[in-house]
């Protein structure tokens, strides 16, 4: 278990300059049909309006699934909530890359995404009111309760456990707790929204003509059973073919998954998939890109130091670095 990391807010938001307004920008080179965007800096109402316009445009086009890279130390809580709602409407992917951060109000944006990938620092603290100036204690109480109620209700609406909110309120507003990989997993901030996953699984069950329970059972078997088809001479295609065979074949499969090679097998699969997607990452082949390989190794080592397994670290590093060097 990793030690909890607390930092004064002024230091953690070196975590992000409080004077830098957030900027919502589009990546013109993105290959995702719905587009790729970055939200960086201090989150404002103007950013919420900009993201709402993106959501409205995609809705008119009938397109979903944009990608948003997050790199913000926070800002307006309520602007963050509105941006999160827009991301949910778009069924967006929110990603915090290794050298990026998402803290304070930014976490509410991350919470809103239907799909999430978190490799950088994610930090939480108690949500605070935006009231400034002299107010009496009764008014302060009203403002505080209203802010907390809205924050908690929003996280519930995003299908996240109350555990996340309870963890937030334990951290003073002037401090940041950077979440460990275990905490990210426990709070659900490193995985798909459960409703999004239900949607995907329902479509998968329909595609293969299975009941939901049978589809999920076979999906679980396929995630481990098919690893044995990945050998040094084979490619990830055998894994995919095996998975498809298990999901589509009418034969009866065992109710329990067979034993596997554990982490060694998971690492082998991760490496083989990486080589299949990005052949230049295979150092044994002509055309290997040493710069790309070195960068993947650097990211992998950093993630492993944070508690990721070797397979998880390879997968995350390749996802982050591979597209950068792809032609």
PDB file of C-alpha atoms in Angstrom:
ATOM      1  CA  UNK A   1       0.000   0.000   0.000  1.00  0.00           C
ATOM      2  CA  UNK A   2       1.379   3.371  -0.949  1.00  0.00           C
ATOM      3  CA  UNK A   3       1.666   6.078   1.723  1.00  0.00           C
ATOM      4  CA  UNK A   4      -0.866   8.867   1.481  1.00  0.00           C
ATOM      5  CA  UNK A   5       0.672  11.963  -0.024  1.00  0.00           C
ATOM      6  CA  UNK A   6      -0.511  15.345   1.273  1.00  0.00           C
ATOM      7  CA  UNK A   7       0.727  18.670  -0.020  1.00  0.00           C
ATOM      8  CA  UNK A   8      -0.113  22.269   0.776  1.00  0.00           C
ATOM      9  CA  UNK A   9      -2.431  23.649  -1.867  1.00  0.00           C
ATOM     10  CA  UNK A  10       0.040  26.297  -3.003  1.00  0.00           C
ATOM     11  CA  UNK A  11       2.616  23.591  -3.655  1.00  0.00           C
ATOM     12  CA  UNK A  12       0.249  21.051  -5.160  1.00  0.00           C
ATOM     13  CA  UNK A  13      -1.041  23.612  -7.578  1.00  0.00           C
ATOM     14  CA  UNK A  14       2.390  24.001  -8.800  1.00  0.00           C
ATOM     15  CA  UNK A  15       0.236  21.288  -9.717  1.00  0.00           C
ATOM     16  CA  UNK A  16      -1.013  24.273 -11.834  1.00  0.00           C
ATOM     17  CA  UNK A  17      -0.503  27.971 -11.800  1.00  0.00           C
ATOM     18  CA  UNK A  18      -3.505  29.696 -10.263  1.00  0.00           C
ATOM     19  CA  UNK A  19      -2.997  32.596 -12.638  1.00  0.00           C
ATOM     20  CA  UNK A  20      -3.223  30.493 -15.803  1.00  0.00           C
ATOM     21  CA  UNK A  21      -6.742  30.352 -17.142  1.00  0.00           C
ATOM     22  CA  UNK A  22      -7.821  27.000 -18.514  1.00  0.00           C
ATOM     23  CA  UNK A  23      -7.645  26.552 -22.247  1.00  0.00           C
ATOM     24  CA  UNK A  24      -9.871  24.175 -24.196  1.00  0.00           C
ATOM     25  CA  UNK A  25      -8.017  23.315 -27.391  1.00  0.00           C
ATOM     26  CA  UNK A  26      -8.595  20.834 -30.193  1.00  0.00           C
ATOM     27  CA  UNK A  27      -5.908  18.520 -31.568  1.00  0.00           C
ATOM     28  CA  UNK A  28      -6.077  18.878 -35.344  1.00  0.00           C
ATOM     29  CA  UNK A  29      -4.056  15.677 -35.876  1.00  0.00           C
ATOM     30  CA  UNK A  30      -6.445  13.489 -33.858  1.00  0.00           C
ATOM     31  CA  UNK A  31      -7.720  10.341 -35.582  1.00  0.00           C
ATOM     32  CA  UNK A  32     -10.782   9.984 -33.325  1.00  0.00           C
ATOM     33  CA  UNK A  33     -13.954  10.757 -35.290  1.00  0.00           C
ATOM     34  CA  UNK A  34     -15.433  12.812 -32.443  1.00  0.00           C
ATOM     35  CA  UNK A  35     -12.204  14.744 -31.939  1.00  0.00           C
ATOM     36  CA  UNK A  36      -9.511  15.136 -29.282  1.00  0.00           C
ATOM     37  CA  UNK A  37      -9.330  18.081 -26.897  1.00  0.00           C
ATOM     38  CA  UNK A  38      -7.178  19.310 -24.044  1.00  0.00           C
ATOM     39  CA  UNK A  39      -8.388  21.126 -20.931  1.00  0.00           C
ATOM     40  CA  UNK A  40      -5.430  22.747 -19.191  1.00  0.00           C
ATOM     41  CA  UNK A  41      -5.024  25.435 -16.538  1.00  0.00           C
ATOM     42  CA  UNK A  42      -7.553  26.901 -14.114  1.00  0.00           C
ATOM     43  CA  UNK A  43     -11.126  25.798 -14.817  1.00  0.00           C
ATOM     44  CA  UNK A  44     -13.626  28.614 -15.425  1.00  0.00           C
ATOM     45  CA  UNK A  45     -17.223  29.119 -16.513  1.00  0.00           C
ATOM     46  CA  UNK A  46     -15.907  30.052 -19.958  1.00  0.00           C
ATOM     47  CA  UNK A  47     -14.410  26.577 -20.257  1.00  0.00           C
ATOM     48  CA  UNK A  48     -17.736  25.031 -19.283  1.00  0.00           C
ATOM     49  CA  UNK A  49     -19.409  27.039 -22.037  1.00  0.00           C
ATOM     50  CA  UNK A  50     -16.758  25.996 -24.575  1.00  0.00           C
ATOM     51  CA  UNK A  51     -17.176  22.293 -23.763  1.00  0.00           C
ATOM     52  CA  UNK A  52     -20.964  22.647 -23.858  1.00  0.00           C
ATOM     53  CA  UNK A  53     -20.646  23.990 -27.412  1.00  0.00           C
ATOM     54  CA  UNK A  54     -18.537  20.972 -28.365  1.00  0.00           C
ATOM     55  CA  UNK A  55     -21.194  18.665 -26.891  1.00  0.00           C
ATOM     56  CA  UNK A  56     -23.982  20.445 -28.773  1.00  0.00           C
ATOM     57  CA  UNK A  57     -22.068  20.221 -32.057  1.00  0.00           C
ATOM     58  CA  UNK A  58     -21.389  16.507 -31.656  1.00  0.00           C
ATOM     59  CA  UNK A  59     -25.024  15.899 -30.742  1.00  0.00           C
ATOM     60  CA  UNK A  60     -26.120  17.622 -33.960  1.00  0.00           C
ATOM     61  CA  UNK A  61     -23.702  15.388 -35.892  1.00  0.00           C
ATOM     62  CA  UNK A  62     -24.867  12.251 -34.098  1.00  0.00           C
ATOM     63  CA  UNK A  63     -21.288  11.503 -33.001  1.00  0.00           C
ATOM     64  CA  UNK A  64     -20.087  10.372 -29.571  1.00  0.00           C
ATOM     65  CA  UNK A  65     -16.810   9.392 -27.935  1.00  0.00           C
ATOM     66  CA  UNK A  66     -14.386  12.342 -28.054  1.00  0.00           C
ATOM     67  CA  UNK A  67     -11.157  12.220 -26.054  1.00  0.00           C
ATOM     68  CA  UNK A  68     -10.268  14.893 -23.496  1.00  0.00           C
ATOM     69  CA  UNK A  69      -6.773  15.200 -22.062  1.00  0.00           C
ATOM     70  CA  UNK A  70      -6.906  16.790 -18.610  1.00  0.00           C
ATOM     71  CA  UNK A  71      -4.082  18.827 -17.131  1.00  0.00           C
ATOM     72  CA  UNK A  72      -5.498  21.131 -14.467  1.00  0.00           C
ATOM     73  CA  UNK A  73      -4.978  21.845 -10.796  1.00  0.00           C
ATOM     74  CA  UNK A  74      -8.588  22.925 -10.389  1.00  0.00           C
ATOM     75  CA  UNK A  75     -10.629  26.102 -10.457  1.00  0.00           C
ATOM     76  CA  UNK A  76     -14.370  26.580 -10.248  1.00  0.00           C
ATOM     77  CA  UNK A  77     -16.104  23.560  -8.726  1.00  0.00           C
ATOM     78  CA  UNK A  78     -19.389  24.318 -10.425  1.00  0.00           C
ATOM     79  CA  UNK A  79     -17.695  24.861 -13.801  1.00  0.00           C
ATOM     80  CA  UNK A  80     -15.992  21.489 -13.335  1.00  0.00           C
ATOM     81  CA  UNK A  81     -19.348  19.867 -12.632  1.00  0.00           C
ATOM     82  CA  UNK A  82     -20.897  21.387 -15.764  1.00  0.00           C
ATOM     83  CA  UNK A  83     -17.962  20.226 -17.887  1.00  0.00           C
ATOM     84  CA  UNK A  84     -18.308  16.743 -16.391  1.00  0.00           C
ATOM     85  CA  UNK A  85     -21.980  16.672 -17.344  1.00  0.00           C
ATOM     86  CA  UNK A  86     -21.068  17.614 -20.914  1.00  0.00           C
ATOM     87  CA  UNK A  87     -18.482  14.830 -21.052  1.00  0.00           C
ATOM     88  CA  UNK A  88     -21.082  12.337 -19.884  1.00  0.00           C
ATOM     89  CA  UNK A  89     -23.488  13.554 -22.578  1.00  0.00           C
ATOM     90  CA  UNK A  90     -20.771  12.954 -25.199  1.00  0.00           C
ATOM     91  CA  UNK A  91     -19.765   9.553 -23.713  1.00  0.00           C
ATOM     92  CA  UNK A  92     -16.256  10.967 -23.667  1.00  0.00           C
ATOM     93  CA  UNK A  93     -12.932   9.459 -22.677  1.00  0.00           C
ATOM     94  CA  UNK A  94     -11.024  11.565 -20.137  1.00  0.00           C
ATOM     95  CA  UNK A  95      -7.317  10.868 -19.813  1.00  0.00           C
ATOM     96  CA  UNK A  96      -4.702  12.105 -17.358  1.00  0.00           C
ATOM     97  CA  UNK A  97      -1.356  11.285 -18.958  1.00  0.00           C
ATOM     98  CA  UNK A  98       1.781  10.471 -17.010  1.00  0.00           C
ATOM     99  CA  UNK A  99       3.216  13.981 -16.878  1.00  0.00           C
ATOM    100  CA  UNK A 100      -0.157  15.660 -16.358  1.00  0.00           C
ATOM    101  CA  UNK A 101      -2.311  16.297 -13.308  1.00  0.00           C
ATOM    102  CA  UNK A 102      -5.963  16.527 -12.368  1.00  0.00           C
ATOM    103  CA  UNK A 103      -6.770  17.993  -8.970  1.00  0.00           C
ATOM    104  CA  UNK A 104      -9.587  19.676  -7.064  1.00  0.00           C
ATOM    105  CA  UNK A 105     -12.360  20.749  -9.493  1.00  0.00           C
ATOM    106  CA  UNK A 106     -10.660  18.808 -12.312  1.00  0.00           C
ATOM    107  CA  UNK A 107     -11.576  15.556 -10.547  1.00  0.00           C
ATOM    108  CA  UNK A 108     -15.242  16.427 -11.107  1.00  0.00           C
ATOM    109  CA  UNK A 109     -14.511  16.614 -14.839  1.00  0.00           C
ATOM    110  CA  UNK A 110     -12.801  13.218 -14.692  1.00  0.00           C
ATOM    111  CA  UNK A 111     -15.766  11.839 -12.757  1.00  0.00           C
ATOM    112  CA  UNK A 112     -18.150  12.872 -15.532  1.00  0.00           C
ATOM    113  CA  UNK A 113     -16.384  10.984 -18.311  1.00  0.00           C
ATOM    114  CA  UNK A 114     -17.912   7.698 -19.449  1.00  0.00           C
ATOM    115  CA  UNK A 115     -14.436   6.236 -19.957  1.00  0.00           C
ATOM    116  CA  UNK A 116     -11.381   7.119 -17.897  1.00  0.00           C
ATOM    117  CA  UNK A 117      -7.641   6.506 -18.076  1.00  0.00           C
ATOM    118  CA  UNK A 118      -5.486   7.876 -15.265  1.00  0.00           C
ATOM    119  CA  UNK A 119      -1.702   7.653 -15.403  1.00  0.00           C
ATOM    120  CA  UNK A 120      -0.743  11.053 -13.973  1.00  0.00           C
ATOM    121  CA  UNK A 121      -1.394  12.637 -10.573  1.00  0.00           C
ATOM    122  CA  UNK A 122      -5.009  12.846  -9.443  1.00  0.00           C
ATOM    123  CA  UNK A 123      -5.538  14.894  -6.286  1.00  0.00           C
ATOM    124  CA  UNK A 124      -8.560  15.520  -4.079  1.00  0.00           C
ATOM    125  CA  UNK A 125      -9.589  17.751  -1.187  1.00  0.00           C
ATOM    126  CA  UNK A 126     -12.756  19.097   0.386  1.00  0.00           C
ATOM    127  CA  UNK A 127     -14.850  21.115  -2.088  1.00  0.00           C
ATOM    128  CA  UNK A 128     -15.108  24.733  -0.985  1.00  0.00           C
ATOM    129  CA  UNK A 129     -17.500  27.595  -1.647  1.00  0.00           C
ATOM    130  CA  UNK A 130     -16.602  30.315  -4.108  1.00  0.00           C
ATOM    131  CA  UNK A 131     -17.871  33.037  -1.751  1.00  0.00           C
ATOM    132  CA  UNK A 132     -15.401  35.846  -0.975  1.00  0.00           C
ATOM    133  CA  UNK A 133     -15.737  38.881   1.238  1.00  0.00           C
ATOM    134  CA  UNK A 134     -17.370  39.283   4.628  1.00  0.00           C
ATOM    135  CA  UNK A 135     -20.310  36.973   5.302  1.00  0.00           C
ATOM    136  CA  UNK A 136     -21.864  36.062   8.624  1.00  0.00           C
ATOM    137  CA  UNK A 137     -21.489  32.573  10.050  1.00  0.00           C
ATOM    138  CA  UNK A 138     -25.105  31.634   9.277  1.00  0.00           C
ATOM    139  CA  UNK A 139     -24.634  32.516   5.615  1.00  0.00           C
ATOM    140  CA  UNK A 140     -21.335  30.631   5.563  1.00  0.00           C
ATOM    141  CA  UNK A 141     -23.150  27.552   6.896  1.00  0.00           C
ATOM    142  CA  UNK A 142     -25.791  27.793   4.175  1.00  0.00           C
ATOM    143  CA  UNK A 143     -23.156  28.208   1.450  1.00  0.00           C
ATOM    144  CA  UNK A 144     -21.083  25.318   2.789  1.00  0.00           C
ATOM    145  CA  UNK A 145     -23.995  22.891   3.001  1.00  0.00           C
ATOM    146  CA  UNK A 146     -25.223  23.854  -0.456  1.00  0.00           C
ATOM    147  CA  UNK A 147     -21.776  23.332  -1.992  1.00  0.00           C
ATOM    148  CA  UNK A 148     -21.264  19.972  -0.292  1.00  0.00           C
ATOM    149  CA  UNK A 149     -24.757  18.766  -1.207  1.00  0.00           C
ATOM    150  CA  UNK A 150     -24.255  19.638  -4.885  1.00  0.00           C
ATOM    151  CA  UNK A 151     -20.812  18.013  -5.000  1.00  0.00           C
ATOM    152  CA  UNK A 152     -22.053  14.811  -3.396  1.00  0.00           C
ATOM    153  CA  UNK A 153     -25.201  14.619  -5.534  1.00  0.00           C
ATOM    154  CA  UNK A 154     -23.168  15.085  -8.704  1.00  0.00           C
ATOM    155  CA  UNK A 155     -20.776  12.255  -7.860  1.00  0.00           C
ATOM    156  CA  UNK A 156     -23.752  10.013  -7.116  1.00  0.00           C
ATOM    157  CA  UNK A 157     -25.311  10.977 -10.460  1.00  0.00           C
ATOM    158  CA  UNK A 158     -22.048   9.918 -12.118  1.00  0.00           C
ATOM    159  CA  UNK A 159     -22.429   6.469 -10.481  1.00  0.00           C
ATOM    160  CA  UNK A 160     -19.440   6.889  -8.203  1.00  0.00           C
ATOM    161  CA  UNK A 161     -19.360   5.549  -4.679  1.00  0.00           C
ATOM    162  CA  UNK A 162     -19.870   7.823  -1.666  1.00  0.00           C
ATOM    163  CA  UNK A 163     -16.392   6.623  -0.660  1.00  0.00           C
ATOM    164  CA  UNK A 164     -14.914   9.217  -3.016  1.00  0.00           C
ATOM    165  CA  UNK A 165     -16.874  12.087  -1.514  1.00  0.00           C
ATOM    166  CA  UNK A 166     -16.092  10.910   2.023  1.00  0.00           C
ATOM    167  CA  UNK A 167     -12.389  10.824   1.157  1.00  0.00           C
ATOM    168  CA  UNK A 168     -12.606  14.354  -0.248  1.00  0.00           C
ATOM    169  CA  UNK A 169     -14.168  15.934   2.836  1.00  0.00           C
ATOM    170  CA  UNK A 170     -11.460  14.476   5.082  1.00  0.00           C
ATOM    171  CA  UNK A 171      -8.779  16.536   3.310  1.00  0.00           C
ATOM    172  CA  UNK A 172      -8.677  20.269   4.214  1.00  0.00           C
ATOM    173  CA  UNK A 173      -9.352  22.571   1.261  1.00  0.00           C
ATOM    174  CA  UNK A 174      -5.847  24.046   1.464  1.00  0.00           C
ATOM    175  CA  UNK A 175      -4.243  20.601   0.995  1.00  0.00           C
ATOM    176  CA  UNK A 176      -4.209  17.994  -1.763  1.00  0.00           C
ATOM    177  CA  UNK A 177      -4.142  14.231  -1.375  1.00  0.00           C
ATOM    178  CA  UNK A 178      -2.653  12.568  -4.443  1.00  0.00           C
ATOM    179  CA  UNK A 179      -4.460   9.268  -4.926  1.00  0.00           C
ATOM    180  CA  UNK A 180      -2.547   6.010  -5.170  1.00  0.00           C
ATOM    181  CA  UNK A 181      -3.372   3.468  -7.915  1.00  0.00           C
ATOM    182  CA  UNK A 182      -5.250   1.437  -5.297  1.00  0.00           C
ATOM    183  CA  UNK A 183      -7.355   4.437  -4.327  1.00  0.00           C
ATOM    184  CA  UNK A 184      -8.073   5.325  -7.944  1.00  0.00           C
ATOM    185  CA  UNK A 185      -9.341   1.778  -8.449  1.00  0.00           C
ATOM    186  CA  UNK A 186     -11.395   1.806  -5.240  1.00  0.00           C
ATOM    187  CA  UNK A 187     -13.063   5.093  -6.157  1.00  0.00           C
ATOM    188  CA  UNK A 188     -13.659   3.997  -9.766  1.00  0.00           C
ATOM    189  CA  UNK A 189     -11.671   6.856 -11.290  1.00  0.00           C
ATOM    190  CA  UNK A 190      -9.476   4.560 -13.396  1.00  0.00           C
ATOM    191  CA  UNK A 191     -12.205   2.650 -15.209  1.00  0.00           C
ATOM    192  CA  UNK A 192     -15.315   2.982 -17.336  1.00  0.00           C
ATOM    193  CA  UNK A 193     -18.550   4.238 -15.852  1.00  0.00           C
ATOM    194  CA  UNK A 194     -20.613   1.143 -14.941  1.00  0.00           C
ATOM    195  CA  UNK A 195     -23.538   2.278 -17.105  1.00  0.00           C
ATOM    196  CA  UNK A 196     -21.196   2.715 -20.077  1.00  0.00           C
ATOM    197  CA  UNK A 197     -19.840  -0.786 -19.454  1.00  0.00           C
ATOM    198  CA  UNK A 198     -23.387  -2.141 -19.222  1.00  0.00           C
ATOM    199  CA  UNK A 199     -24.121  -0.531 -22.581  1.00  0.00           C
ATOM    200  CA  UNK A 200     -21.033  -2.081 -24.150  1.00  0.00           C
ATOM    201  CA  UNK A 201     -21.737  -5.507 -22.652  1.00  0.00           C
ATOM    202  CA  UNK A 202     -25.367  -5.386 -23.786  1.00  0.00           C
ATOM    203  CA  UNK A 203     -24.201  -4.684 -27.324  1.00  0.00           C
ATOM    204  CA  UNK A 204     -21.654  -7.479 -27.117  1.00  0.00           C
ATOM    205  CA  UNK A 205     -24.262  -9.966 -25.907  1.00  0.00           C
ATOM    206  CA  UNK A 206     -26.576  -8.996 -28.766  1.00  0.00           C
ATOM    207  CA  UNK A 207     -23.759  -9.218 -31.308  1.00  0.00           C
ATOM    208  CA  UNK A 208     -22.956 -12.799 -30.270  1.00  0.00           C
ATOM    209  CA  UNK A 209     -26.572 -13.836 -29.705  1.00  0.00           C
ATOM    210  CA  UNK A 210     -26.046 -14.615 -26.014  1.00  0.00           C
ATOM    211  CA  UNK A 211     -27.861 -13.832 -22.813  1.00  0.00           C
ATOM    212  CA  UNK A 212     -26.130 -11.183 -20.715  1.00  0.00           C
ATOM    213  CA  UNK A 213     -25.088 -13.707 -18.066  1.00  0.00           C
ATOM    214  CA  UNK A 214     -23.667 -16.118 -20.640  1.00  0.00           C
ATOM    215  CA  UNK A 215     -21.852 -13.306 -22.448  1.00  0.00           C
ATOM    216  CA  UNK A 216     -20.234 -12.111 -19.221  1.00  0.00           C
ATOM    217  CA  UNK A 217     -19.268 -15.652 -18.262  1.00  0.00           C
ATOM    218  CA  UNK A 218     -17.612 -16.256 -21.633  1.00  0.00           C
ATOM    219  CA  UNK A 219     -15.999 -12.814 -21.573  1.00  0.00           C
ATOM    220  CA  UNK A 220     -14.382 -13.698 -18.238  1.00  0.00           C
ATOM    221  CA  UNK A 221     -13.139 -17.025 -19.585  1.00  0.00           C
ATOM    222  CA  UNK A 222     -11.783 -15.422 -22.738  1.00  0.00           C
ATOM    223  CA  UNK A 223      -9.790 -12.856 -20.781  1.00  0.00           C
ATOM    224  CA  UNK A 224      -7.623 -15.643 -19.380  1.00  0.00           C
ATOM    225  CA  UNK A 225      -8.087 -18.763 -21.504  1.00  0.00           C
ATOM    226  CA  UNK A 226      -6.947 -17.128 -24.724  1.00  0.00           C
ATOM    227  CA  UNK A 227      -3.589 -16.138 -23.350  1.00  0.00           C
ATOM    228  CA  UNK A 228      -2.261 -19.610 -24.062  1.00  0.00           C
ATOM    229  CA  UNK A 229      -2.583 -18.899 -27.797  1.00  0.00           C
ATOM    230  CA  UNK A 230      -0.033 -16.098 -27.569  1.00  0.00           C
ATOM    231  CA  UNK A 231       3.408 -17.594 -28.133  1.00  0.00           C
ATOM    232  CA  UNK A 232       6.633 -16.022 -29.269  1.00  0.00           C
ATOM    233  CA  UNK A 233       5.846 -16.923 -32.867  1.00  0.00           C
ATOM    234  CA  UNK A 234       2.231 -15.779 -32.849  1.00  0.00           C
ATOM    235  CA  UNK A 235       0.638 -12.336 -32.789  1.00  0.00           C
ATOM    236  CA  UNK A 236      -2.213 -10.683 -30.958  1.00  0.00           C
ATOM    237  CA  UNK A 237      -4.516 -11.792 -33.765  1.00  0.00           C
ATOM    238  CA  UNK A 238      -4.553 -15.319 -32.332  1.00  0.00           C
ATOM    239  CA  UNK A 239      -5.689 -13.885 -29.011  1.00  0.00           C
ATOM    240  CA  UNK A 240      -8.497 -11.967 -30.710  1.00  0.00           C
ATOM    241  CA  UNK A 241      -9.501 -14.997 -32.769  1.00  0.00           C
ATOM    242  CA  UNK A 242      -9.595 -17.129 -29.624  1.00  0.00           C
ATOM    243  CA  UNK A 243     -11.738 -14.566 -27.811  1.00  0.00           C
ATOM    244  CA  UNK A 244     -14.136 -14.379 -30.733  1.00  0.00           C
ATOM    245  CA  UNK A 245     -14.340 -18.171 -30.879  1.00  0.00           C
ATOM    246  CA  UNK A 246     -15.256 -18.424 -27.204  1.00  0.00           C
ATOM    247  CA  UNK A 247     -17.886 -15.708 -27.491  1.00  0.00           C
ATOM    248  CA  UNK A 248     -19.423 -16.987 -30.715  1.00  0.00           C
ATOM    249  CA  UNK A 249     -19.108 -20.779 -30.460  1.00  0.00           C
ATOM    250  CA  UNK A 250     -22.187 -22.653 -29.272  1.00  0.00           C
ATOM    251  CA  UNK A 251     -20.072 -25.257 -27.518  1.00  0.00           C
ATOM    252  CA  UNK A 252     -20.223 -25.418 -23.732  1.00  0.00           C
ATOM    253  CA  UNK A 253     -17.272 -23.806 -21.992  1.00  0.00           C
ATOM    254  CA  UNK A 254     -16.234 -24.614 -18.426  1.00  0.00           C
ATOM    255  CA  UNK A 255     -17.912 -22.521 -15.752  1.00  0.00           C
ATOM    256  CA  UNK A 256     -14.582 -21.766 -14.120  1.00  0.00           C
ATOM    257  CA  UNK A 257     -11.606 -20.207 -15.825  1.00  0.00           C
ATOM    258  CA  UNK A 258      -8.641 -22.556 -16.177  1.00  0.00           C
ATOM    259  CA  UNK A 259      -5.401 -21.750 -14.402  1.00  0.00           C
ATOM    260  CA  UNK A 260      -3.096 -19.347 -16.236  1.00  0.00           C
ATOM    261  CA  UNK A 261       0.448 -18.172 -16.053  1.00  0.00           C
ATOM    262  CA  UNK A 262      -0.517 -15.182 -13.910  1.00  0.00           C
ATOM    263  CA  UNK A 263       1.521 -12.031 -14.260  1.00  0.00           C
ATOM    264  CA  UNK A 264       4.004 -13.618 -16.691  1.00  0.00           C
ATOM    265  CA  UNK A 265       1.162 -14.404 -19.075  1.00  0.00           C
ATOM    266  CA  UNK A 266      -0.355 -10.949 -18.670  1.00  0.00           C
ATOM    267  CA  UNK A 267       3.020  -9.378 -19.434  1.00  0.00           C
ATOM    268  CA  UNK A 268       3.462 -11.576 -22.503  1.00  0.00           C
ATOM    269  CA  UNK A 269       0.046 -10.528 -23.787  1.00  0.00           C
ATOM    270  CA  UNK A 270       0.749  -6.849 -23.140  1.00  0.00           C
ATOM    271  CA  UNK A 271       4.070  -7.024 -25.005  1.00  0.00           C
ATOM    272  CA  UNK A 272       2.656  -8.962 -27.922  1.00  0.00           C
ATOM    273  CA  UNK A 273      -0.252  -6.559 -28.337  1.00  0.00           C
ATOM    274  CA  UNK A 274       2.212  -3.645 -28.195  1.00  0.00           C
ATOM    275  CA  UNK A 275       4.376  -5.193 -30.933  1.00  0.00           C
ATOM    276  CA  UNK A 276       1.314  -5.956 -33.037  1.00  0.00           C
ATOM    277  CA  UNK A 277       0.011  -2.390 -32.814  1.00  0.00           C
ATOM    278  CA  UNK A 278       3.398  -0.672 -33.058  1.00  0.00           C
ATOM    279  CA  UNK A 279       6.016  -2.959 -34.698  1.00  0.00           C
ATOM    280  CA  UNK A 280       8.710  -0.311 -34.204  1.00  0.00           C
ATOM    281  CA  UNK A 281       8.589  -1.054 -30.452  1.00  0.00           C
ATOM    282  CA  UNK A 282       9.987  -4.564 -31.019  1.00  0.00           C
ATOM    283  CA  UNK A 283      13.724  -4.141 -30.450  1.00  0.00           C
ATOM    284  CA  UNK A 284      14.464  -7.477 -32.138  1.00  0.00           C
ATOM    285  CA  UNK A 285      13.119  -6.388 -35.533  1.00  0.00           C
ATOM    286  CA  UNK A 286      14.560  -4.168 -38.274  1.00  0.00           C
ATOM    287  CA  UNK A 287      13.074  -0.699 -38.084  1.00  0.00           C
ATOM    288  CA  UNK A 288      12.925  -0.632 -34.289  1.00  0.00           C
ATOM    289  CA  UNK A 289      12.605   2.941 -33.046  1.00  0.00           C
ATOM    290  CA  UNK A 290      15.089   3.298 -30.190  1.00  0.00           C
ATOM    291  CA  UNK A 291      13.740   6.703 -29.104  1.00  0.00           C
ATOM    292  CA  UNK A 292      10.200   5.351 -28.868  1.00  0.00           C
ATOM    293  CA  UNK A 293      11.354   2.238 -27.005  1.00  0.00           C
ATOM    294  CA  UNK A 294      13.371   4.296 -24.530  1.00  0.00           C
ATOM    295  CA  UNK A 295      10.394   6.558 -23.888  1.00  0.00           C
ATOM    296  CA  UNK A 296       8.073   3.599 -23.316  1.00  0.00           C
ATOM    297  CA  UNK A 297      10.583   2.092 -20.885  1.00  0.00           C
ATOM    298  CA  UNK A 298      10.840   5.391 -19.016  1.00  0.00           C
ATOM    299  CA  UNK A 299       7.063   5.674 -18.647  1.00  0.00           C
ATOM    300  CA  UNK A 300       6.796   1.971 -17.734  1.00  0.00           C
ATOM    301  CA  UNK A 301       9.384   2.302 -14.971  1.00  0.00           C
ATOM    302  CA  UNK A 302       7.692   5.392 -13.584  1.00  0.00           C
ATOM    303  CA  UNK A 303       4.314   3.648 -13.455  1.00  0.00           C
ATOM    304  CA  UNK A 304       5.773   0.545 -11.841  1.00  0.00           C
ATOM    305  CA  UNK A 305       7.314   2.756  -9.169  1.00  0.00           C
ATOM    306  CA  UNK A 306       3.778   4.004  -8.470  1.00  0.00           C
ATOM    307  CA  UNK A 307       2.466   0.473  -7.965  1.00  0.00           C
ATOM    308  CA  UNK A 308       1.347  -0.618 -11.426  1.00  0.00           C
ATOM    309  CA  UNK A 309       2.024  -4.233 -12.365  1.00  0.00           C
ATOM    310  CA  UNK A 310       4.511  -4.762 -15.235  1.00  0.00           C
ATOM    311  CA  UNK A 311       1.677  -5.662 -17.625  1.00  0.00           C
ATOM    312  CA  UNK A 312      -0.431  -2.653 -16.611  1.00  0.00           C
ATOM    313  CA  UNK A 313       2.593  -0.367 -16.901  1.00  0.00           C
ATOM    314  CA  UNK A 314       3.475  -1.629 -20.388  1.00  0.00           C
ATOM    315  CA  UNK A 315      -0.110  -1.259 -21.588  1.00  0.00           C
ATOM    316  CA  UNK A 316      -0.411   2.282 -20.245  1.00  0.00           C
ATOM    317  CA  UNK A 317       3.004   3.345 -21.548  1.00  0.00           C
ATOM    318  CA  UNK A 318       2.314   1.998 -25.033  1.00  0.00           C
ATOM    319  CA  UNK A 319      -1.093   3.674 -25.123  1.00  0.00           C
ATOM    320  CA  UNK A 320       0.535   6.978 -24.273  1.00  0.00           C
ATOM    321  CA  UNK A 321       3.732   6.806 -26.371  1.00  0.00           C
ATOM    322  CA  UNK A 322       2.860   4.562 -29.332  1.00  0.00           C
ATOM    323  CA  UNK A 323       0.629   7.013 -31.246  1.00  0.00           C
ATOM    324  CA  UNK A 324       3.263   9.731 -30.874  1.00  0.00           C
ATOM    325  CA  UNK A 325       5.700   7.798 -33.089  1.00  0.00           C
ATOM    326  CA  UNK A 326       3.205   6.083 -35.396  1.00  0.00           C
ATOM    327  CA  UNK A 327       3.311   7.203 -39.013  1.00  0.00           C
TER     328      UNK A 327
END
